[in-house]
XYZ file of C-alpha atoms in Angstrom:
474
model
C -1.345 10.495 23.726
C 0.275 11.323 20.395
C 3.932 12.266 20.190
C 6.409 14.248 18.128
C 9.983 14.514 19.334
C 10.810 18.179 19.004
C 7.642 19.331 20.726
C 7.480 16.633 23.380
C 11.017 15.644 24.364
C 10.678 16.291 28.086
C 7.131 14.921 28.162
C 8.368 11.751 26.464
C 11.130 11.282 29.044
C 8.741 11.813 31.922
C 6.208 9.416 30.451
C 8.823 6.780 29.680
C 9.806 6.791 33.338
C 6.182 6.254 34.337
C 5.599 3.566 31.719
C 8.623 1.535 32.735
C 7.860 1.985 36.433
C 4.322 0.679 35.866
C 5.731 -2.312 33.960
C 8.082 -3.003 36.865
C 5.256 -2.700 39.412
C 3.209 -5.301 37.516
C 6.139 -7.435 36.426
C 4.687 -10.600 37.943
C 1.532 -10.264 35.858
C 3.472 -9.427 32.702
C 5.876 -12.324 33.174
C 3.150 -14.926 33.711
C 2.744 -17.678 31.129
C -0.912 -18.372 30.430
C -0.247 -22.088 30.041
C 0.962 -22.075 33.678
C -2.358 -20.663 34.935
C -3.173 -23.800 36.941
C 0.381 -25.067 37.436
C 1.402 -21.839 39.220
C -2.069 -20.906 40.500
C -2.044 -17.515 38.786
C -5.550 -16.591 39.913
C -4.477 -16.509 43.549
C -1.642 -14.095 42.738
C -4.155 -11.337 42.004
C -5.298 -9.143 44.920
C -8.419 -10.603 46.521
C -10.402 -7.401 45.970
C -9.581 -7.579 42.264
C -10.745 -11.189 42.131
C -13.947 -10.375 43.964
C -14.957 -7.839 41.325
C -13.450 -9.211 38.130
C -14.622 -12.732 38.866
C -18.255 -11.588 38.729
C -18.041 -9.831 35.343
C -19.454 -11.288 32.174
C -17.097 -11.374 29.172
C -19.163 -8.560 27.641
C -18.666 -6.367 30.720
C -14.949 -7.155 30.878
C -14.394 -6.184 27.239
C -16.311 -2.927 27.668
C -14.393 -1.995 30.817
C -10.994 -2.563 29.210
C -11.663 -0.577 26.029
C -14.215 1.991 27.215
C -13.964 2.413 31.010
C -15.554 5.864 30.834
C -18.699 4.321 29.350
C -18.806 1.298 31.622
C -21.628 1.326 34.181
C -20.152 0.526 37.594
C -22.753 -1.410 39.547
C -20.591 -2.145 42.580
C -17.641 -0.661 44.452
C -14.369 -1.369 42.656
C -10.945 -1.380 44.332
C -9.208 1.945 43.734
C -5.945 0.189 42.816
C -7.636 -1.520 39.866
C -9.336 1.671 38.699
C -6.060 3.558 39.028
C -4.272 0.957 36.919
C -6.832 1.273 34.150
C -6.546 5.072 34.222
C -2.750 4.911 34.127
C -2.784 2.624 31.110
C -5.224 4.900 29.335
C -3.337 8.096 30.152
C 0.273 7.039 29.615
C -0.072 4.772 26.574
C 0.334 6.114 23.065
C -2.942 6.761 21.290
C -3.871 3.723 19.196
C -6.995 4.914 17.413
C -6.398 6.613 14.064
C -7.574 10.206 14.374
C -7.071 11.966 11.067
C -9.058 15.006 12.163
C -6.677 15.351 15.095
C -3.684 15.366 12.771
C -5.376 17.885 10.498
C -6.462 20.303 13.197
C -3.656 20.180 15.750
C 0.053 20.817 15.492
C 2.099 17.660 15.590
C 5.122 19.931 15.234
C 7.307 18.099 12.775
C 9.810 20.946 12.474
C 11.054 23.628 14.815
C 8.360 26.151 13.971
C 5.683 23.562 14.851
C 3.835 24.018 11.562
C 0.969 21.673 10.850
C 2.035 18.485 9.095
C -0.241 15.934 7.504
C 1.322 12.912 5.889
C -1.899 11.015 5.316
C -4.153 13.474 3.562
C -2.150 15.960 1.499
C -2.852 15.997 -2.233
C -0.183 14.138 -4.187
C -1.810 14.845 -7.531
C -1.985 11.146 -8.347
C -5.722 10.639 -8.278
C -7.545 7.858 -6.508
C -5.715 4.570 -6.069
C -7.235 1.775 -8.168
C -7.874 -0.553 -5.240
C -9.339 -3.306 -7.367
C -6.218 -3.393 -9.518
C -3.686 -3.377 -6.687
C -5.523 -5.487 -4.119
C -5.301 -8.769 -6.029
C -3.498 -11.501 -4.065
C -3.763 -9.389 -0.858
C -5.928 -9.927 2.208
C -8.023 -6.890 3.216
C -6.019 -6.385 6.432
C -2.719 -6.287 4.575
C -4.031 -4.051 1.828
C -5.318 -1.595 4.445
C -1.772 -1.342 5.833
C -0.092 -1.158 2.435
C -2.404 1.558 1.125
C -1.801 3.823 4.124
C 1.941 3.099 4.241
C 2.275 3.900 0.544
C 0.573 7.271 0.950
C 2.733 8.248 3.929
C 5.877 7.181 2.071
C 4.905 9.073 -1.082
C 4.260 12.200 0.988
C 7.701 11.937 2.603
C 9.360 11.466 -0.780
C 7.512 14.435 -2.282
C 8.393 16.620 0.694
C 12.119 15.910 0.331
C 12.234 15.723 -3.458
C 13.363 12.116 -3.126
C 12.496 9.658 -5.906
C 14.146 6.466 -4.626
C 12.629 4.136 -2.018
C 13.973 0.895 -0.539
C 11.370 -1.573 0.773
C 13.018 -3.892 3.295
C 11.495 -7.354 3.680
C 9.238 -6.683 0.714
C 7.639 -10.117 0.420
C 5.527 -10.236 -2.729
C 6.276 -6.575 -3.408
C 2.764 -5.195 -2.914
C 3.899 -2.000 -1.193
C 6.708 -1.350 -3.673
C 4.296 -1.980 -6.539
C 1.931 0.791 -5.428
C 4.840 3.165 -4.823
C 6.175 2.517 -8.323
C 3.040 2.073 -10.436
C 0.764 4.581 -8.703
C 3.093 7.172 -7.167
C 5.840 7.034 -9.795
C 8.713 6.373 -7.403
C 11.740 4.232 -8.223
C 11.662 1.311 -5.826
C 14.119 -1.399 -4.842
C 12.578 -4.318 -2.961
C 14.922 -6.363 -0.776
C 13.611 -9.793 0.193
C 15.423 -12.827 1.589
C 13.178 -15.549 0.098
C 13.790 -16.234 -3.591
C 10.351 -17.775 -4.118
C 8.667 -14.526 -3.019
C 10.910 -12.444 -5.254
C 10.096 -14.560 -8.309
C 6.355 -14.327 -7.657
C 6.665 -10.566 -7.165
C 8.328 -10.164 -10.560
C 5.499 -12.077 -12.248
C 2.847 -9.876 -10.632
C 4.827 -6.779 -11.660
C 4.911 -7.927 -15.264
C 1.164 -8.619 -15.325
C 0.449 -5.161 -13.984
C 2.953 -3.474 -16.287
C 1.195 -4.919 -19.342
C -2.147 -3.595 -18.113
C -0.681 -0.111 -17.722
C 0.933 -0.289 -21.148
C -2.466 -0.934 -22.728
C -3.698 2.327 -21.225
C -0.723 4.207 -22.647
C 1.273 4.568 -19.428
C 4.953 3.649 -19.349
C 5.684 2.450 -15.814
C 9.037 1.450 -14.291
C 8.399 -1.632 -12.097
C 10.224 -2.144 -8.795
C 13.614 -3.841 -8.842
C 13.561 -7.038 -6.779
C 16.767 -8.261 -5.144
C 17.337 -11.227 -2.873
C 19.130 -9.903 0.172
C 19.053 -10.715 3.866
C 19.232 -7.618 6.047
C 20.501 -8.039 9.614
C 22.204 -6.071 12.364
C 25.569 -6.543 10.623
C 24.316 -4.593 7.603
C 27.165 -2.848 5.799
C 25.917 0.449 4.419
C 28.612 0.564 1.730
C 27.489 -2.824 0.440
C 23.884 -1.608 0.431
C 24.837 1.545 -1.479
C 26.521 -0.571 -4.168
C 23.412 -2.736 -4.476
C 21.155 0.302 -4.808
C 23.388 2.088 -7.328
C 23.242 -0.987 -9.518
C 19.497 -1.437 -8.980
C 18.679 2.152 -9.935
C 21.262 2.392 -12.727
C 23.285 5.153 -11.074
C 27.040 5.728 -11.271
C 27.763 7.926 -8.280
C 26.455 7.647 -4.759
C 25.983 11.428 -4.693
C 23.070 10.835 -7.074
C 21.382 8.502 -4.608
C 19.069 9.783 -1.897
C 16.601 7.169 -0.750
C 13.892 6.535 1.795
C 13.648 3.378 3.893
C 10.365 1.547 4.354
C 9.755 -1.364 6.717
C 6.227 -2.685 7.153
C 6.403 -4.933 10.230
C 10.103 -5.857 10.136
C 10.688 -8.558 12.703
C 12.636 -8.045 15.924
C 15.956 -6.196 15.597
C 15.414 -5.383 11.916
C 13.385 -2.265 12.730
C 16.122 -0.772 14.963
C 18.705 -1.766 12.329
C 16.893 0.315 9.706
C 16.664 3.250 12.115
C 20.406 3.115 12.741
C 20.973 2.944 8.998
C 19.038 6.187 8.562
C 21.208 7.835 11.214
C 24.528 6.541 9.872
C 24.026 6.598 6.104
C 24.182 10.056 4.456
C 22.256 8.761 1.435
C 19.246 7.692 3.509
C 16.919 10.682 3.978
C 13.744 9.328 5.582
C 12.239 6.255 7.176
C 8.762 4.847 7.715
C 8.814 1.765 9.909
C 6.093 -0.196 11.710
C 7.420 -2.474 14.459
C 6.641 -6.144 14.980
C 7.692 -9.135 17.090
C 9.073 -7.130 20.021
C 9.829 -10.357 21.905
C 12.633 -10.986 19.392
C 14.404 -7.727 20.247
C 17.932 -8.111 21.585
C 18.056 -6.470 25.014
C 21.685 -7.038 25.950
C 24.626 -7.338 23.620
C 28.376 -7.455 23.996
C 28.586 -5.055 21.056
C 26.783 -1.781 20.417
C 23.871 -3.299 18.502
C 20.718 -4.072 20.418
C 17.053 -3.750 19.664
C 16.005 -2.347 23.050
C 16.725 0.050 24.595
C 17.994 2.295 21.805
C 18.019 5.750 23.389
C 20.797 7.008 25.662
C 18.131 8.262 28.060
C 16.647 4.820 28.721
C 19.989 3.038 28.559
C 21.752 5.308 31.024
C 19.188 7.089 33.168
C 16.339 4.672 33.908
C 16.914 1.853 36.379
C 13.680 0.019 35.519
C 14.411 -0.173 31.779
C 14.319 -3.971 31.418
C 11.271 -5.539 29.780
C 10.976 -9.314 30.028
C 10.494 -11.578 27.026
C 6.977 -12.368 28.244
C 6.115 -8.664 28.562
C 7.371 -7.914 25.052
C 5.523 -10.945 23.710
C 2.158 -9.944 25.161
C 2.622 -6.417 23.783
C 2.286 -7.924 20.295
C -1.170 -9.342 20.944
C -4.388 -7.930 19.521
C -6.047 -6.028 22.374
C -8.895 -4.487 20.386
C -9.760 -7.669 18.518
C -9.780 -9.720 21.722
C -11.971 -7.217 23.554
C -14.318 -7.163 20.581
C -14.758 -10.906 20.991
C -15.395 -10.372 24.699
C -18.043 -7.753 24.019
C -19.755 -10.006 21.501
C -19.888 -12.799 24.067
C -18.045 -15.283 21.817
C -17.261 -17.368 24.874
C -16.493 -20.631 23.102
C -13.661 -18.884 21.238
C -12.198 -17.667 24.538
C -11.731 -21.049 26.203
C -8.549 -21.948 24.328
C -6.242 -20.649 27.090
C -8.153 -22.693 29.654
C -7.822 -25.785 27.469
C -4.094 -25.215 27.005
C -3.347 -24.562 30.680
C -5.383 -27.619 31.681
C -3.457 -29.749 29.211
C -0.181 -28.384 30.622
C -1.024 -29.900 34.009
C -1.434 -33.328 32.415
C 1.793 -33.027 30.451
C 3.844 -31.987 33.469
C 2.409 -34.780 35.603
C 3.485 -37.500 33.178
C 6.237 -35.873 31.105
C 7.946 -33.083 33.118
C 10.528 -32.617 30.361
C 7.731 -31.488 28.018
C 6.983 -28.368 30.067
C 6.168 -25.395 27.818
C 6.413 -27.555 24.710
C 5.156 -26.154 21.448
C 1.941 -27.917 20.484
C 0.020 -28.232 17.263
C -2.094 -25.158 16.507
C -5.751 -26.140 16.566
C -8.342 -24.199 14.590
C -12.048 -23.973 15.374
C -11.530 -24.935 19.019
C -15.022 -23.636 19.779
C -16.327 -26.812 18.154
C -14.050 -29.186 20.076
C -14.381 -30.849 23.438
C -11.322 -30.685 25.656
C -10.633 -34.368 25.025
C -10.525 -33.923 21.229
C -8.505 -30.718 21.545
C -5.887 -32.362 23.772
C -5.432 -35.410 21.540
C -4.954 -33.246 18.432
C -2.702 -30.724 20.183
C -0.071 -33.300 21.237
C 0.105 -35.125 17.913
C 3.617 -33.967 17.093
C 4.908 -34.903 20.574
C 4.354 -38.594 19.821
C 2.743 -39.332 23.177
C -0.530 -40.915 24.195
C -2.541 -39.032 26.806
C -4.102 -41.231 29.511
C -7.865 -41.400 28.924
C -8.659 -41.240 32.643
C -6.755 -37.922 32.912
C -8.722 -36.340 30.090
C -12.020 -37.107 31.809
C -10.954 -36.697 35.439
C -12.630 -34.555 38.084
C -9.529 -32.333 38.189
C -9.897 -31.565 34.496
C -13.592 -30.816 34.900
C -12.880 -28.516 37.844
C -10.291 -26.575 35.852
C -12.472 -26.255 32.777
C -15.182 -24.672 34.931
C -12.712 -21.887 35.761
C -12.430 -20.685 32.164
C -13.801 -17.245 33.108
C -10.948 -16.747 35.582
C -8.486 -17.651 32.846
C -10.130 -15.099 30.539
C -9.916 -12.407 33.233
C -6.226 -13.080 33.890
C -5.375 -13.040 30.207
C -7.386 -9.849 29.762
C -5.443 -8.144 32.553
C -2.188 -9.006 30.807
C -3.574 -7.533 27.580
C -4.646 -4.437 29.503
C -0.978 -3.859 30.367
C 0.272 -4.578 26.839
C -0.022 -0.950 25.587
C 2.307 0.163 28.388
C 5.039 -2.126 27.104
C 4.634 -1.228 23.445
C 4.480 2.477 24.270
C 7.762 2.251 26.185
C 9.472 0.526 23.244
C 8.142 3.037 20.705
C 8.969 6.117 22.783
C 12.482 4.794 23.328
C 12.825 4.649 19.527
C 11.446 8.148 19.159
C 14.009 9.491 21.636
C 16.786 7.658 19.812
C 15.897 9.596 16.672
C 15.805 12.896 18.556
C 19.160 12.224 20.228
C 20.610 11.823 16.744
C 19.172 15.104 15.509
C 16.319 13.662 13.442
C 12.798 15.090 13.901
C 10.353 12.214 14.091
C 6.818 11.277 15.044
C 4.624 8.293 15.838
C 1.422 8.079 13.823
C -1.394 5.649 14.745
C -2.053 5.073 11.068
C -3.898 1.746 10.814
C -7.174 0.605 12.293
C -6.119 -1.472 15.343
C -9.105 -3.747 14.806
C -7.329 -4.971 11.666
C -3.698 -4.189 12.473
C -2.659 -4.449 16.158
C 0.815 -3.022 15.400
C -0.473 0.185 13.899
C 2.074 2.938 14.632
C 4.301 4.289 11.884
C 7.529 5.780 13.160
C 8.393 8.502 10.660
C 11.637 10.465 10.544
C 13.069 12.847 7.938
C 16.411 14.512 7.319
C 14.737 17.814 6.448
C 17.833 19.956 6.838
C 20.099 17.733 4.764
C-alpha cells in the first residue's frame, strides 16, 4: 500500500490497528534474539505444522516464498495460519518497491483537491545531473539515495518558492553539494563531526573550481559543526541559519529540512521542528535505526509513538527493542541471497548461536556480549570463526568444546536457524510500517499534508521511504 494523509486518514488508522495487533500476536517471534536460538530452543517455539513445512524448504524456495508468494509453486499442503500471516504482511505493509508509473498515473492526493503530484519526475529545468562529477568519493548505494533525495528536495523547494535548505547530519556534504551546485539552492549543512566538515569543504572547493572554469558562478554549501538532538532550540537554529545565509531578519528565511537516514530520535525531532518553527516550510526525511527510538519519556519528547491516535487510542502500541531492531534489516537483500542459494553466507547466525552456548556454559556473565565482526565467514570453519570472534573478550575457548558432538549437532541445524531468522524478517515490514504510519498521522494531526514515497531501490537501500510534508498554505 502507498499512503497520503489527507486521502487516507481513516484507512491509515484502521491499518495501524491491524499492524500493531499483528506485531502483538507475534511478539514472541519478534522479541527473539537469534544468538539465543539454541539456548532458548527457538525452533520448538514455532507451531509444529509450520516446522513440518518450513523445515523441508530449500533456501531458494524460502526466499521465493517470502518475496513472491503469488509466484511460489506450492507442492504440499501448507498450514492456513502461515499462509494467512504471509498475506497479512503483504497486504498491510507499506509498499516498498519504487513504482514511478504508479505515482505518475494515480492520485496520491497531496492537497485537498487530490490533484496528481509527482516529486520525482517533474522537469526542474536543470538538465541531466553530471553523475560522474558528483559521484566521486561516494559508494553506488549512497549515490543512488542522494540523487533521488536531491531531486525530491529540489521539487519541494521549487513548488514552495523556497531557496534555502538545511541538511541535518550532512556528513561529507554530498547531498548538499548536489542541491547547491546542480539545483542552485542555498544550503546549510549541519554536521557534528569536525573531520567530516573539513573534508566536505575541500570537496566543495575542488568542485567550485571546476564549475568556474566552465563559466558558472556557484555558491557552495555552508558547513557548520552542530549537534542536533531532541533539546534543539529553534531560536538558536534560526540564528545559526541567518548567519549562514547572510540574512538580517528571520522573516527573510524560509527553509526546508532534509534528513537522509537520521539516527533514532533525530528524525522525529526534525518533524517536530517543522511543526513548531514558522520558518520551516517542508521536510524530506528517511528514517533509520528505529531501535534507538525513545518509547517512553518523562517529558513530551519521544521518538515513538508520535501521533495522538497511537498514543491514546491503541492499547497494543508498544514495539519492543528487538522488534524495532529487526525492522532495520535488509529483507530484500537477504531473500536475494536465499534465492541464489548462497548457503555458506547464511550460516553466520548458526555459528553465533552455537558460540553463545559455549560462552554461557563457561562465562555466564558474557551472555549477549558484543563480539568481533568477522568478514568472509563463508570461508571459515566454526572453530576459526569462534576463536576470532572472541578476541576482544580476552578468553580462551576450550578446544574440546569447539569440536564436540553438541557443536556438530547444532551446526547441522543451520537451515532451521535460517528459517527462524527469515520468519523474523518476514514480520519486519509490519513493524516499520507501523512506525512510519504513526509519523504520517502525526503530521496530519498538526495540519500538514504529507506522504510516504518508496523512493529508493530496496535492494540497495533497505530504509527506502521518504516522508515528505509541506506547508503549502503558509
